[in-house]
mmCIF file of C-alpha atoms in Angstrom:
data_model
loop_
_atom_site.group_PDB
_atom_site.id
_atom_site.type_symbol
_atom_site.label_atom_id
_atom_site.label_comp_id
_atom_site.label_asym_id
_atom_site.label_seq_id
_atom_site.Cartn_x
_atom_site.Cartn_y
_atom_site.Cartn_z
ATOM 1 C CA ASN K 1 83.134 95.893 84.935
ATOM 2 C CA ASN K 2 84.416 92.377 84.589
ATOM 3 C CA LEU K 3 87.119 90.694 86.697
ATOM 4 C CA ASP K 4 90.321 91.144 84.886
ATOM 5 C CA LEU K 5 91.905 87.854 85.750
ATOM 6 C CA ASN K 6 95.154 88.956 84.161
ATOM 7 C CA ASN K 7 95.620 91.757 86.786
ATOM 8 C CA LEU K 8 93.931 90.113 89.815
ATOM 9 C CA TYR K 9 95.338 86.948 91.257
ATOM 10 C CA LEU K 10 92.641 84.711 92.668
ATOM 11 C CA ASP K 11 93.531 81.986 95.019
ATOM 12 C CA GLY K 12 90.362 80.016 94.626
ATOM 13 C CA ILE K 13 86.498 79.947 94.413
ATOM 14 C CA LEU K 14 84.788 79.620 97.855
ATOM 15 C CA SER K 15 81.402 78.559 98.955
ATOM 16 C CA VAL K 16 79.606 81.084 101.088
ATOM 17 C CA SER K 17 79.687 78.593 103.910
ATOM 18 C CA ALA K 18 83.371 78.965 103.936
ATOM 19 C CA VAL K 19 83.248 82.517 104.866
ATOM 20 C CA ASN K 20 83.463 81.715 108.629
ATOM 21 C CA GLU K 21 85.812 82.188 111.492
ATOM 22 C CA GLU K 22 87.419 78.885 111.411
ATOM 23 C CA PHE K 23 88.486 79.374 107.742
ATOM 24 C CA PHE K 24 89.660 82.937 108.633
ATOM 25 C CA ASN K 25 91.834 81.646 111.492
ATOM 26 C CA GLU K 26 93.406 78.975 108.856
ATOM 27 C CA ILE K 27 94.154 81.836 106.381
ATOM 28 C CA ASN K 28 95.703 83.819 109.145
ATOM 29 C CA LEU K 29 98.311 81.023 109.837
ATOM 30 C CA LEU K 30 99.870 82.156 106.535
ATOM 31 C CA SER K 31 100.369 85.758 107.826
ATOM 32 C CA PRO K 32 101.991 88.182 108.102
ATOM 33 C CA PHE K 33 100.930 89.443 104.846
ATOM 34 C CA GLY K 34 102.943 91.907 102.747
ATOM 35 C CA PRO K 35 104.732 92.277 99.323
ATOM 36 C CA GLY K 36 106.321 88.808 99.419
ATOM 37 C CA ASN K 37 103.217 87.098 100.899
ATOM 38 C CA LYS K 38 99.991 88.372 99.479
ATOM 39 C CA GLU K 39 96.728 87.985 101.415
ATOM 40 C CA PRO K 40 94.538 85.306 99.630
ATOM 41 C CA THR K 41 91.847 86.621 97.348
ATOM 42 C CA PHE K 42 88.741 84.589 96.588
ATOM 43 C CA VAL K 43 85.671 84.487 94.490
ATOM 44 C CA LEU K 44 82.127 83.875 95.620
ATOM 45 C CA GLU K 45 79.988 82.900 92.649
ATOM 46 C CA ASN K 46 76.274 83.708 91.606
ATOM 47 C CA MET K 47 75.561 86.000 94.280
ATOM 48 C CA LYS K 48 72.467 88.277 94.757
ATOM 49 C CA ILE K 49 71.922 91.396 96.750
ATOM 50 C CA VAL K 50 69.340 91.174 99.413
ATOM 51 C CA LYS K 51 69.960 94.471 101.160
ATOM 52 C CA SER K 52 72.561 97.315 100.934
ATOM 53 C CA ILE K 53 73.272 100.599 102.803
ATOM 54 C CA ILE K 54 75.761 103.410 102.739
ATOM 55 C CA VAL K 55 78.091 103.442 105.823
ATOM 56 C CA GLY K 56 80.612 105.982 106.707
ATOM 57 C CA ASP K 57 79.427 108.259 103.735
ATOM 58 C CA LYS K 58 81.483 106.216 101.161
ATOM 59 C CA HIS K 59 81.357 102.521 101.928
ATOM 60 C CA ILE K 60 78.734 100.076 100.909
ATOM 61 C CA LYS K 61 77.679 97.254 103.230
ATOM 62 C CA ALA K 62 75.484 94.452 101.864
ATOM 63 C CA ILE K 63 73.892 91.295 102.618
ATOM 64 C CA MET K 64 74.009 88.651 99.700
ATOM 65 C CA THR K 65 72.827 85.207 99.073
ATOM 66 C CA ALA K 66 74.209 82.376 96.991
ATOM 67 C CA ARG K 67 72.058 80.068 94.987
ATOM 68 C CA ASN K 68 71.825 77.541 97.958
ATOM 69 C CA GLY K 69 70.266 80.239 100.065
ATOM 70 C CA LYS K 70 73.231 80.842 102.438
ATOM 71 C CA SER K 71 73.901 84.548 103.025
ATOM 72 C CA ILE K 72 76.958 86.680 103.886
ATOM 73 C CA GLU K 73 77.675 90.133 104.892
ATOM 74 C CA ALA K 74 80.011 92.134 102.689
ATOM 75 C CA ILE K 75 81.602 95.537 102.525
ATOM 76 C CA ALA K 76 83.002 97.361 99.448
ATOM 77 C CA PHE K 77 85.251 100.179 100.917
ATOM 78 C CA ASN K 78 85.214 103.551 99.136
ATOM 79 C CA SER K 79 82.676 102.309 96.700
ATOM 80 C CA LYS K 80 79.938 104.852 96.925
ATOM 81 C CA ASP K 81 79.609 106.858 93.473
ATOM 82 C CA GLY K 82 81.888 104.132 91.820
ATOM 83 C CA ILE K 83 81.158 101.279 89.575
ATOM 84 C CA LEU K 84 80.629 98.791 92.408
ATOM 85 C CA GLU K 85 77.697 100.862 93.676
ATOM 86 C CA SER K 86 75.507 99.933 90.727
ATOM 87 C CA TYR K 87 75.949 96.117 91.372
ATOM 88 C CA LEU K 88 75.430 96.633 95.094
ATOM 89 C CA SER K 89 72.247 98.615 94.808
ATOM 90 C CA LYS K 90 69.052 96.797 96.015
ATOM 91 C CA SER K 91 67.540 97.358 92.550
ATOM 92 C CA TYR K 92 70.218 95.175 90.951
ATOM 93 C CA LYS K 93 68.391 91.716 90.302
ATOM 94 C CA LYS K 94 70.955 89.756 88.325
ATOM 95 C CA GLU K 95 73.576 87.387 89.746
ATOM 96 C CA PHE K 96 77.105 88.280 89.871
ATOM 97 C CA HIS K 97 80.555 86.988 91.220
ATOM 98 C CA ILE K 98 82.493 88.901 93.805
ATOM 99 C CA ALA K 99 86.239 88.712 94.448
ATOM 100 C CA GLY K 100 87.788 89.846 97.600
ATOM 101 C CA LYS K 101 89.192 88.798 101.116
ATOM 102 C CA ILE K 102 87.550 87.222 104.216
ATOM 103 C CA TYR K 103 88.227 89.596 107.192
ATOM 104 C CA LEU K 104 87.382 89.859 110.768
ATOM 105 C CA ASN K 105 85.126 92.915 111.678
ATOM 106 C CA GLU K 106 85.522 93.664 115.215
ATOM 107 C CA TRP K 107 83.546 96.573 116.512
ATOM 108 C CA ARG K 108 82.244 97.597 119.877
ATOM 109 C CA GLY K 109 83.163 94.259 121.207
ATOM 110 C CA LYS K 110 81.522 92.245 118.669
ATOM 111 C CA ARG K 111 83.353 89.984 116.208
ATOM 112 C CA LYS K 112 81.921 89.060 112.870
ATOM 113 C CA ILE K 113 83.512 87.418 109.765
ATOM 114 C CA GLU K 114 82.710 89.387 106.526
ATOM 115 C CA PHE K 115 83.773 89.438 102.958
ATOM 116 C CA MET K 116 85.651 92.492 101.671
ATOM 117 C CA ILE K 117 84.823 93.085 98.021
ATOM 118 C CA ASN K 118 87.564 94.102 95.709
ATOM 119 C CA ASP K 119 85.675 93.632 92.355
ATOM 120 C CA ILE K 120 82.472 92.346 90.865
ATOM 121 C CA ALA K 121 81.942 90.428 87.512
ATOM 122 C CA THR K 122 78.708 89.405 85.903
#
C-alpha cells in the first residue's frame, strides 16, 4: 500500500499549483520520453478526496485537495477493483500522498491538465 521508493524513481515533490499547462509544457521540452529518457514522476503530498467516479468501467477519476485548499483532477487508469480504489473512494477520509505524472487530457476539443496516479502512500 505504500510507495516503494526503491522501485519507483521520483523526480520531486510538487505543489498542487504546479499541476498546470505551463509546467506541463516545460516538462515536455525534455521529450521524447522512452527507455533512455523516462517521463518525470512526481509526488503530491497530503491530498484528500473530494469526489471520485468510475469512468470507462475500469478507471477512477477524482478531484482532490491539498492542505492549502487548492484542488486538482486526477485519474488512476485500470484501478477499479484494485488497491487504489479503496484510497480513491469518497468514504476514505485520511490524507495520502500520490505519485504519478502530469498529463494533458484532450477530449472533445477541451484541454485540461490532470495528474495521472501511479501509486498512493499513507
